[in-house]
Amino acid sequence: MTADPLSGDPGTIKRMAMQLTERSRSIAAGASATTRASALAVGWQGASRQRFTSTASTLPDAANRVCSRVDAAATALETYAEQVRQIQDEAQRIRSAQDNAAADVARNANSTARAAHAAHADDASDADRAALRRLQSSSDDLALTQARLATQWTELVARRQAADRAAASALSGSDVVGNTISFAASMPSMSDADFLVALTTMPPEQLAALQKQIEMRLASMEPDVVKQWWDSMGGRGSAGEHSAAQDGLITALPAVIGNLNGVAYWARDQANRISAEKAFDAAKADLKRAKESVAGAVGRTAYSRALAKLRAAEQQHDALENFLAGARTPLNLRTPLPRQMVSFKPGAPPLGAFSVGDLDTAGSVSYLVPGMGSSLEDTTHYMRTGSNIQAAQQRLPPPAEPTAVVTWLGYEAPPDFTKTGDPAVFNQEYAERGAPALEQDLSGLRATRPDASLNVLAHSYGSTVASLALADSADVDVNSFVTYGSAGMHTSVPDASATHVRHMYAAQADEKYGVAWVGRTFSSPHRADPTEGFGSTPIGTGGASAVNVHDLSANGQGDDFGYLDSGTQSLAATAKVTLP
């Protein structure tokens, strides 16, 4: 609230009200269009149509609620704008009157001073004394006028404060925000059970308004609690019956549901695709602005700064573009498998995970953890590499139960030393920051799928991350932990038994340039080689295509082969040890 009746712009407030009214009409039109589309979807059959029509049927009521609240906000702003205008008009009148009175007081004071001198002179006349009395009387009248105007101003200040309070009350009242504020206030004192029940019945517009608070509360819950809540609303498997409540939560809270361990992966996939598409749209807009800034930069300093922003925008754009391409990139499979966007977190850099295979039903799930220099820009490369494992499994007799391989790019990897010269890969800070995220995702998978065989496949610096995550995951029950060209185990992990896995395997080829050897040898503090006295089972790297480079895949370049390229012993062994 303000104590200045002249502050504010009634025209701007009025325009805000008009924009809200237009938004209300747009919401109503959108809901009507969706309802019409639902009614016309006669050629669309199956569970997807049922879910769409079920969700669409809730839109008219939701749209009416939102429109009613937006209209109430617009009305409050229109009323406030008119009150501010009237108060400002009155304030300007009073200010003008005060200015005039002040000028009159100044003139009267000068005249009174001259009259007093004349009235007290030795030759003063009765007329001089009468003139002084008139001026003194005028001075008293002017003082009364100033006091009256000051009172009017004080009353106007009170009117403005009352108008401010009334507008604030209207905009924060139940007609505008519903019970969102009261629910947010009561949220900390609610039990987990009561909170989850409330989420299930909460209208979508309120879910969206409370996204941050809901995300923080859900993040504190154990995955098994979340799983029980989610399953109580509908089916878990991709072929299960999805409820309108589940679809509503996905639509209203995609960033929350998409990364919430315990939620079925079919739902996380839908939610993350919404979030990733939104982030990519923003990245495209940022890239366009960055290009315009470079084109319009004047001077060396401005150009340098604009160019740096352009490079960052390009990197963000390319990372998100490649991550989204994971849904359609060709894979090396004999029998197609579904794909799921397991997680997505926007940021710099953006992080995420993409699965080839259905995490809700696969008998075996393997998390592939890449090493230095990896990012979402490499999503499709690692997905194709991981699919080599599944292609090898599909060739084994008898036909293997469907598996899933998760390309896990959920941590910020250190830069590739061989390309940048950045020595970060020799220390452990990146691993220590990334390991908790991997541990949480492994624990979430185990809570969600207690029946699945769980494996971790880690390359280069990814093995440093994975060793620490597994050492902190005693209850996750990992079947196989496989390392390829390891940059060394985290120094807090003394041997294979400390990882708590059932079986640990390690592959180390005679690599060109000895990249893995360099990473281990010059690590600080020194990290152990999992192939030497660590307690792991060695995996061969020869075969028809002997591994001779540090990469997981050499992309078919000449006579170079990576650890998971077709024809290598390490690929064949990985396919066998990760079967259900």
C-alpha positions as MATLAB code, in Angstrom:
seq = 'MTADPLSGDPGTIKRMAMQLTERSRSIAAGASATTRASALAVGWQGASRQRFTSTASTLPDAANRVCSRVDAAATALETYAEQVRQIQDEAQRIRSAQDNAAADVARNANSTARAAHAAHADDASDADRAALRRLQSSSDDLALTQARLATQWTELVARRQAADRAAASALSGSDVVGNTISFAASMPSMSDADFLVALTTMPPEQLAALQKQIEMRLASMEPDVVKQWWDSMGGRGSAGEHSAAQDGLITALPAVIGNLNGVAYWARDQANRISAEKAFDAAKADLKRAKESVAGAVGRTAYSRALAKLRAAEQQHDALENFLAGARTPLNLRTPLPRQMVSFKPGAPPLGAFSVGDLDTAGSVSYLVPGMGSSLEDTTHYMRTGSNIQAAQQRLPPPAEPTAVVTWLGYEAPPDFTKTGDPAVFNQEYAERGAPALEQDLSGLRATRPDASLNVLAHSYGSTVASLALADSADVDVNSFVTYGSAGMHTSVPDASATHVRHMYAAQADEKYGVAWVGRTFSSPHRADPTEGFGSTPIGTGGASAVNVHDLSANGQGDDFGYLDSGTQSLAATAKVTLP';
ca = [
       0.000    0.000    0.000;
       1.108    3.567   -0.686;
       0.729    6.788    1.279;
       0.875    8.850   -1.902;
      -2.562    9.377   -3.474;
      -0.888   10.495   -6.719;
       1.108    7.299   -7.280;
       0.197    4.638   -9.845;
      -1.120    4.638  -13.381;
      -4.886    4.012  -13.685;
      -4.472    3.491  -17.436;
      -2.004    0.636  -16.913;
      -4.252   -0.942  -14.311;
      -7.184   -0.654  -16.723;
      -5.151   -2.322  -19.482;
      -4.258   -5.186  -17.135;
      -7.954   -5.692  -16.465;
      -8.658   -5.741  -20.208;
      -5.870   -8.293  -20.768;
      -7.360  -10.537  -18.100;
     -10.765  -10.272  -19.727;
      -9.230  -11.271  -23.068;
      -7.429  -14.173  -21.355;
     -10.722  -15.345  -19.886;
     -12.308  -15.360  -23.316;
      -9.314  -17.237  -24.737;
      -9.559  -19.914  -22.018;
     -13.244  -20.376  -22.665;
     -12.641  -20.609  -26.422;
      -9.851  -23.161  -25.930;
     -11.999  -25.337  -23.705;
     -14.831  -25.200  -26.238;
     -12.464  -26.159  -29.078;
     -11.141  -29.133  -27.116;
     -14.654  -30.267  -26.270;
     -15.618  -30.071  -29.953;
     -12.498  -32.032  -30.927;
     -13.420  -34.696  -28.399;
     -16.915  -34.995  -29.839;
     -15.551  -35.259  -33.390;
     -12.941  -37.942  -32.605;
     -15.184  -40.686  -33.954;
     -12.408  -42.432  -35.879;
     -10.112  -42.645  -32.874;
     -10.567  -45.882  -30.920;
      -9.033  -47.573  -27.910;
      -7.792  -46.555  -24.460;
      -6.088  -43.388  -25.716;
      -9.375  -42.007  -27.048;
     -11.099  -42.889  -23.805;
      -8.452  -41.051  -21.789;
      -8.601  -38.044  -24.091;
     -12.386  -37.775  -24.016;
     -12.402  -38.363  -20.266;
      -9.897  -35.582  -19.696;
     -11.611  -33.299  -22.226;
     -14.917  -33.746  -20.413;
     -13.418  -32.106  -17.318;
     -12.336  -28.991  -19.225;
     -15.653  -27.078  -19.296;
     -15.966  -27.097  -15.508;
     -12.270  -26.289  -15.034;
     -12.449  -23.542  -17.648;
     -15.538  -22.055  -16.003;
     -13.750  -21.984  -12.651;
     -10.670  -20.354  -14.119;
     -12.692  -17.874  -16.187;
     -14.755  -16.943  -13.154;
     -11.609  -16.216  -11.172;
      -9.937  -14.327  -13.996;
     -13.102  -12.278  -14.485;
     -13.217  -11.550  -10.745;
      -9.609  -10.344  -10.907;
     -10.427   -8.169  -13.930;
     -13.420   -6.649  -12.119;
     -11.294   -5.933   -9.060;
      -8.671   -4.204  -11.191;
     -11.283   -2.171  -13.085;
     -12.791   -0.993   -9.785;
      -9.351   -0.202   -8.425;
      -8.362    1.709  -11.558;
     -11.473    3.927  -11.296;
     -10.857    4.543   -7.588;
      -7.224    5.478   -8.226;
      -8.300    7.829  -11.022;
     -10.839    9.588   -8.808;
      -8.392    9.846   -5.930;
      -5.679   11.222   -8.203;
      -8.091   13.833   -9.629;
      -8.980   14.929   -6.096;
      -5.318   14.849   -5.074;
      -4.359   17.111   -7.957;
      -7.136   19.577   -6.962;
      -5.915   19.608   -3.359;
      -2.265   19.968   -4.397;
      -3.173   22.895   -6.650;
      -5.152   24.505   -3.838;
      -2.258   23.936   -1.433;
       0.179   25.489   -3.879;
      -2.104   28.502   -4.297;
      -2.580   28.812   -0.527;
       1.172   28.615    0.031;
       1.700   31.412   -2.504;
      -1.029   33.494   -0.823;
       0.583   32.913    2.581;
       3.944   34.069    1.239;
       2.468   37.207   -0.288;
       0.450   37.923    2.827;
       3.521   37.510    4.999;
       5.460   40.044    2.924;
       2.546   42.465    2.980;
       2.079   41.998    6.731;
       5.738   42.709    7.367;
       5.535   45.980    5.421;
       2.221   46.916    7.079;
       3.616   46.243   10.537;
       6.550   48.532    9.815;
       4.191   51.280    8.661;
       1.767   50.769   11.568;
       4.518   51.095   14.142;
       6.173   54.150   12.623;
       6.032   57.483   14.459;
       3.836   58.969   11.779;
       1.521   55.892   11.521;
      -2.114   56.623   10.814;
      -5.310   54.781   11.719;
      -5.443   53.558    8.126;
      -2.012   51.945    8.522;
      -3.097   50.171   11.677;
      -6.380   49.032   10.048;
      -4.463   47.642    7.090;
      -2.237   45.611    9.428;
      -5.294   44.197   11.196;
      -6.832   43.141    7.840;
      -3.624   41.418    6.787;
      -3.359   39.618   10.134;
      -6.947   38.461    9.784;
      -6.170   37.200    6.260;
      -3.190   35.352    7.668;
      -5.495   33.564   10.128;
      -7.911   32.711    7.301;
      -5.077   31.345    5.164;
      -3.857   29.229    8.075;
      -7.330   27.768    8.421;
      -7.426   27.078    4.679;
      -4.073   25.274    4.846;
      -5.242   23.230    7.818;
      -8.455   22.299    5.957;
      -6.484   21.243    2.863;
      -4.066   19.209    5.026;
      -7.052   17.425    6.584;
      -8.459   16.721    3.122;
      -5.079   15.314    2.032;
      -4.903   13.082    5.103;
      -8.409   11.808    4.362;
      -7.365   11.215    0.741;
      -4.329    9.213    1.894;
      -6.681    7.080    3.983;
      -8.989    6.621    0.965;
      -6.064    5.502   -1.178;
      -4.862    3.067    1.472;
      -8.407    1.718    1.801;
      -8.615    1.305   -1.994;
      -5.251   -0.514   -1.979;
      -6.413   -2.825    0.799;
      -9.692   -3.526   -0.941;
      -7.909   -4.351   -4.232;
      -5.380   -6.584   -2.490;
      -8.146   -8.338   -0.602;
     -10.181   -8.869   -3.758;
      -7.201  -10.188   -5.725;
      -6.218  -12.592   -2.961;
      -9.753  -13.616   -2.036;
     -11.439  -16.918   -2.730;
     -13.264  -15.500   -5.769;
      -9.873  -15.077   -7.479;
      -7.537  -17.672   -5.973;
     -10.011  -20.152   -4.545;
      -8.607  -21.928   -1.506;
      -5.050  -22.021   -2.887;
      -3.593  -19.726   -0.237;
      -5.299  -21.495    2.654;
      -4.218  -24.884    1.319;
      -0.615  -23.698    0.936;
      -0.683  -22.456    4.530;
      -2.006  -25.766    5.848;
       0.279  -27.936    3.708;
       3.197  -28.158    6.190;
       0.955  -29.519    8.944;
      -0.776  -32.146    6.753;
       0.195  -35.798    6.997;
       1.581  -37.422    3.850;
      -1.619  -39.442    3.482;
      -3.887  -36.388    3.754;
      -1.663  -34.395    1.410;
      -1.723  -37.096   -1.274;
      -5.494  -37.489   -1.016;
      -5.833  -33.723   -1.462;
      -3.652  -33.824   -4.583;
      -5.839  -36.502   -6.118;
      -8.971  -34.357   -5.800;
      -7.420  -30.933   -6.390;
      -8.539  -29.068   -9.529;
      -5.791  -28.686  -12.160;
      -5.595  -24.919  -11.943;
      -4.800  -25.162   -8.231;
      -2.190  -27.858   -8.858;
      -0.458  -25.561  -11.331;
      -0.587  -22.613   -8.937;
       1.052  -24.647   -6.153;
       3.617  -26.442   -8.302;
       6.718  -25.413   -6.335;
       5.231  -26.220   -2.926;
       3.884  -29.550   -4.170;
       7.225  -30.460   -5.740;
       9.087  -29.773   -2.492;
       6.633  -31.824   -0.454;
       6.626  -34.791   -2.844;
      10.430  -34.762   -3.068;
      10.597  -35.513    0.659;
       8.512  -38.698    0.299;
       9.916  -42.182   -0.153;
       9.364  -43.731   -3.604;
       7.333  -46.611   -2.179;
       4.876  -44.115   -0.632;
       4.581  -42.302   -3.952;
       4.103  -45.630   -5.757;
       1.234  -46.662   -3.490;
      -0.447  -43.284   -3.997;
      -0.010  -43.322   -7.765;
      -1.227  -46.898   -8.147;
      -4.304  -46.132   -6.076;
      -5.501  -43.855   -8.891;
      -5.195  -46.274  -11.806;
      -2.993  -48.650  -13.790;
       0.777  -48.876  -13.587;
       1.849  -50.644  -16.780;
       1.785  -48.895  -20.139;
      -1.180  -51.070  -21.109;
      -3.002  -50.369  -17.852;
      -6.112  -48.301  -17.365;
      -5.127  -44.708  -16.702;
      -7.426  -42.539  -14.642;
      -8.514  -38.977  -15.306;
      -6.839  -38.011  -12.012;
      -3.494  -39.331  -13.253;
      -3.824  -37.623  -16.609;
      -4.788  -34.402  -14.845;
      -1.673  -34.516  -12.657;
       0.538  -35.171  -15.682;
      -0.933  -32.203  -17.542;
      -0.941  -29.787  -14.606;
       2.426  -30.772  -13.078;
       4.635  -32.202  -15.841;
       7.909  -31.044  -14.287;
       6.936  -32.637  -10.974;
       5.449  -35.930  -12.166;
       8.162  -36.442  -14.782;
      10.938  -36.659  -12.184;
       9.077  -38.177   -9.261;
      10.471  -41.563   -8.275;
       7.619  -43.936   -7.511;
       5.390  -42.718  -10.344;
       4.826  -45.209  -13.174;
       7.261  -44.659  -16.011;
       4.548  -44.398  -18.669;
       3.334  -41.311  -16.822;
       6.830  -39.890  -16.349;
       7.405  -40.307  -20.075;
       4.302  -38.300  -20.972;
       5.110  -35.592  -18.427;
       8.766  -35.239  -19.431;
       7.923  -34.925  -23.104;
       5.671  -31.991  -22.245;
       8.444  -30.349  -20.211;
      11.171  -31.032  -22.775;
       9.122  -29.636  -25.656;
       8.424  -26.505  -23.634;
      12.104  -26.113  -22.788;
      13.072  -26.599  -26.439;
      10.617  -23.913  -27.552;
      12.245  -21.547  -25.047;
      15.719  -22.543  -26.270;
      14.757  -21.781  -29.870;
      13.517  -18.338  -28.840;
      16.709  -17.703  -26.818;
      18.856  -18.727  -29.775;
      17.004  -16.349  -32.074;
      17.498  -13.464  -29.631;
      21.172  -14.350  -29.209;
      21.732  -14.264  -32.980;
      20.016  -10.885  -33.165;
      22.212   -9.580  -30.332;
      25.378  -10.644  -32.160;
      24.180   -9.001  -35.365;
      23.412   -5.772  -33.534;
      26.457   -5.688  -31.236;
      28.583   -2.540  -31.498;
      32.144   -2.573  -30.224;
      34.542   -5.368  -29.343;
      33.344   -5.849  -25.758;
      29.653   -5.962  -26.675;
      30.365   -8.329  -29.553;
      32.409  -10.647  -27.335;
      29.656  -10.829  -24.741;
      26.960  -11.384  -27.345;
      29.043  -14.122  -28.977;
      29.492  -15.913  -25.642;
      25.731  -15.828  -25.093;
      25.177  -17.133  -28.603;
      27.463  -20.098  -28.017;
      25.683  -20.928  -24.758;
      22.306  -20.646  -26.504;
      23.496  -22.911  -29.323;
      24.729  -25.495  -26.839;
      21.423  -25.471  -24.961;
      19.436  -25.670  -28.191;
      21.478  -28.551  -29.583;
      21.334  -30.521  -26.326;
      17.551  -30.290  -26.105;
      17.101  -30.986  -29.810;
      19.123  -34.194  -29.557;
      17.374  -35.273  -26.366;
      13.964  -34.950  -28.012;
      15.311  -36.819  -31.042;
      15.745  -39.854  -28.782;
      12.065  -40.584  -29.367;
      12.634  -41.260  -33.051;
      16.330  -41.979  -33.719;
      16.940  -45.296  -35.553;
      18.157  -48.080  -33.254;
      20.088  -51.291  -33.823;
      17.267  -53.630  -32.749;
      15.938  -56.755  -34.379;
      12.611  -56.375  -32.587;
      11.372  -52.811  -31.833;
      11.023  -51.729  -28.201;
       9.069  -48.807  -26.735;
      10.918  -45.720  -25.562;
      10.359  -43.662  -22.438;
      11.681  -40.275  -21.401;
      12.562  -41.259  -17.858;
      13.589  -37.859  -16.493;
      14.193  -34.308  -17.646;
      15.525  -31.309  -15.763;
      16.026  -28.053  -17.640;
      18.967  -25.897  -16.714;
      22.509  -25.203  -17.783;
      23.307  -27.888  -18.593;
      19.957  -29.678  -18.972;
      19.915  -33.226  -17.594;
      17.792  -36.262  -18.378;
      17.461  -39.963  -19.101;
      15.896  -41.908  -21.969;
      14.970  -45.593  -21.921;
      14.821  -48.078  -24.761;
      12.370  -50.595  -23.345;
       9.378  -50.330  -21.025;
      10.546  -49.704  -17.459;
       7.113  -50.655  -16.129;
       7.316  -54.199  -17.487;
      10.910  -55.070  -18.506;
      12.381  -58.069  -16.741;
      15.835  -56.479  -16.696;
      16.707  -52.770  -16.505;
      20.246  -51.493  -17.102;
      21.368  -47.923  -16.436;
      24.102  -46.797  -18.828;
      26.209  -44.053  -17.199;
      28.495  -42.252  -19.713;
      31.752  -40.545  -18.850;
      33.624  -37.302  -19.451;
      32.282  -34.884  -22.016;
      28.832  -36.503  -22.151;
      25.674  -34.390  -22.241;
      22.135  -34.450  -23.587;
      23.643  -33.543  -26.954;
      24.885  -37.171  -27.040;
      21.529  -38.761  -26.190;
      20.901  -40.440  -29.524;
      24.501  -41.699  -29.755;
      24.289  -43.423  -26.379;
      20.801  -44.748  -27.064;
      22.039  -46.388  -30.263;
      25.054  -47.750  -28.386;
      22.874  -49.144  -25.604;
      20.546  -50.741  -28.134;
      23.520  -52.859  -29.295;
      23.175  -54.720  -25.981;
      19.492  -55.398  -26.572;
      20.090  -56.400  -30.194;
      22.649  -58.945  -28.976;
      20.149  -60.229  -26.399;
      17.480  -60.567  -29.066;
      19.801  -62.826  -31.049;
      20.335  -65.205  -28.121;
      18.338  -68.477  -28.021;
      15.736  -68.844  -26.738;
      14.251  -65.357  -27.318;
      15.050  -63.297  -24.262;
      12.439  -61.522  -22.172;
      12.264  -57.827  -23.191;
      14.823  -55.676  -21.422;
      15.294  -51.933  -20.973;
      18.473  -49.858  -21.217;
      18.370  -46.367  -19.743;
      20.754  -43.801  -21.184;
      21.353  -41.897  -17.958;
      22.623  -38.369  -18.524;
      21.428  -37.188  -15.146;
      24.671  -35.579  -13.991;
      26.958  -32.844  -15.254;
      29.981  -34.707  -16.586;
      33.452  -33.174  -16.498;
      34.660  -31.803  -19.852;
      36.494  -34.175  -22.187;
      40.156  -33.664  -21.300;
      41.317  -34.936  -24.696;
      39.373  -32.170  -26.471;
      39.453  -29.265  -24.018;
      42.495  -29.802  -21.825;
      40.294  -29.182  -18.788;
      41.745  -31.341  -15.937;
      38.450  -31.678  -14.008;
      38.198  -35.384  -14.911;
      41.208  -36.084  -12.685;
      39.392  -35.021   -9.528;
      36.214  -36.324   -7.906;
      34.005  -33.247   -7.484;
      31.810  -33.988  -10.503;
      31.304  -37.558   -9.281;
      30.381  -36.416   -5.795;
      27.809  -33.992   -7.179;
      26.352  -36.528   -9.600;
      26.285  -39.711   -7.517;
      23.311  -38.727   -5.295;
      21.105  -38.247   -8.378;
      22.030  -41.704   -9.695;
      21.472  -43.260   -6.282;
      18.007  -41.695   -6.071;
      17.029  -42.919   -9.535;
      18.252  -46.449   -8.831;
      16.368  -46.479   -5.534;
      13.282  -45.160   -7.323;
      13.449  -47.930   -9.907;
      13.871  -50.564   -7.221;
      10.907  -49.220   -5.219;
       8.806  -49.056   -8.365;
       9.924  -52.413   -9.796;
      10.975  -54.715   -6.923;
      10.755  -57.694   -9.291;
      13.115  -56.383  -11.994;
      16.765  -57.340  -12.372;
      18.712  -54.064  -12.057;
      22.148  -53.423  -13.572;
      24.557  -50.493  -13.878;
      26.853  -50.118  -16.892;
      29.418  -47.351  -16.457;
      31.970  -45.968  -18.870;
      35.091  -43.933  -18.133;
      34.343  -41.258  -15.483;
      30.807  -42.647  -15.285;
      32.293  -45.572  -13.340;
      33.638  -43.107  -10.765;
      30.121  -41.693  -10.373;
      28.481  -45.128  -10.301;
      30.905  -46.633   -7.770;
      30.078  -43.876   -5.282;
      26.325  -44.088   -5.946;
      26.321  -47.869   -5.468;
      28.388  -47.651   -2.302;
      25.621  -45.423   -0.907;
      22.855  -47.778   -2.130;
      23.101  -50.846    0.078;
      19.393  -51.698   -0.284;
      18.981  -51.210   -4.038;
      19.918  -54.819   -4.918;
      21.890  -54.379   -8.125;
      22.581  -57.580   -9.999;
      25.498  -56.602  -12.274;
      27.838  -53.617  -12.218;
      29.967  -53.415  -15.367;
      32.732  -50.869  -15.989;
      34.351  -50.025  -19.337;
      37.647  -48.144  -19.615;
      37.228  -46.922  -16.055;
      38.690  -43.601  -14.959;
      39.003  -45.235  -11.533;
      36.771  -46.096   -8.624;
      35.931  -43.338   -6.163;
      38.531  -43.343   -3.398;
      35.876  -44.037   -0.754;
      35.117  -47.402   -2.438;
      37.932  -49.834   -1.494;
      36.791  -52.941   -3.378;
      33.961  -54.593   -5.291;
      32.146  -55.698   -2.141;
      31.752  -52.064   -1.082;
      29.460  -51.480   -4.070;
      26.886  -53.929   -2.603;
      26.240  -55.497   -6.026;
      25.857  -59.220   -6.632;
      28.368  -59.314   -9.483;
      30.949  -56.798  -10.645;
      32.640  -56.986  -14.030;
      35.339  -54.777  -15.534;
      36.518  -54.362  -19.122;
      39.770  -52.626  -19.978;
      41.098  -52.671  -23.548;
      44.482  -51.692  -24.915;
      43.193  -48.258  -25.894;
      44.764  -45.855  -28.343;
      46.489  -43.097  -26.404;
      45.763  -44.930  -23.115;
      42.930  -42.575  -22.201;
      41.569  -44.602  -19.272;
      45.109  -45.289  -17.958;
      45.864  -41.563  -18.029;
      42.623  -40.824  -16.173;
      43.444  -43.261  -13.395;
      47.173  -42.594  -13.179;
      46.890  -38.845  -12.829;
      43.724  -38.813  -10.710;
      43.943  -36.897   -7.456;
      43.405  -38.483   -5.034;
      44.504  -41.625   -6.838;
      41.613  -43.822   -7.971;
      41.824  -47.630   -8.167;
      41.719  -49.657  -11.380;
      38.717  -52.032  -11.077;
      40.550  -54.648  -13.187;
      43.502  -54.993  -10.796;
      42.946  -56.505   -7.365;
      39.589  -54.834   -6.869;
      37.545  -58.027   -6.771;
      35.753  -57.685  -10.106;
      35.489  -60.329  -12.825;
      37.439  -59.329  -15.957;
      35.554  -59.058  -19.257;
      37.447  -59.666  -22.479;
      37.673  -56.938  -25.090;
      38.804  -58.999  -28.071;
      36.581  -60.896  -30.481;
      35.885  -60.461  -34.140;
      36.083  -56.710  -33.505;
      38.677  -56.084  -30.813;
      38.218  -52.928  -28.747;
      41.022  -50.471  -29.467;
      39.607  -47.047  -28.520;
      38.331  -45.544  -25.291;
      34.789  -44.867  -26.560;
      31.779  -47.103  -26.008;
      31.164  -46.949  -29.747;
      33.446  -45.846  -32.560;
      30.464  -45.191  -34.840;
      31.770  -47.584  -37.470;
      34.819  -45.468  -38.221;
      37.426  -47.558  -40.052;
      39.056  -50.269  -37.966;
      38.214  -48.659  -34.618;
      35.885  -50.422  -32.184;
      34.486  -49.314  -28.842;
      33.474  -51.425  -25.852;
      29.855  -51.873  -26.950;
      30.322  -52.110  -30.692;
      28.951  -55.189  -32.464;
      31.369  -58.107  -32.593;
      33.280  -57.268  -29.403;
      33.623  -59.691  -26.501;
      32.656  -56.920  -24.078;
      29.307  -56.437  -25.834;
      28.562  -60.183  -25.868;
      29.445  -60.500  -22.179;
      27.347  -57.447  -21.245;
      24.332  -58.844  -23.103;
      24.553  -62.083  -21.087;
      25.152  -60.624  -17.605;
      22.262  -58.152  -17.949;
      19.605  -60.662  -18.956;
      16.707  -61.186  -16.502;
];
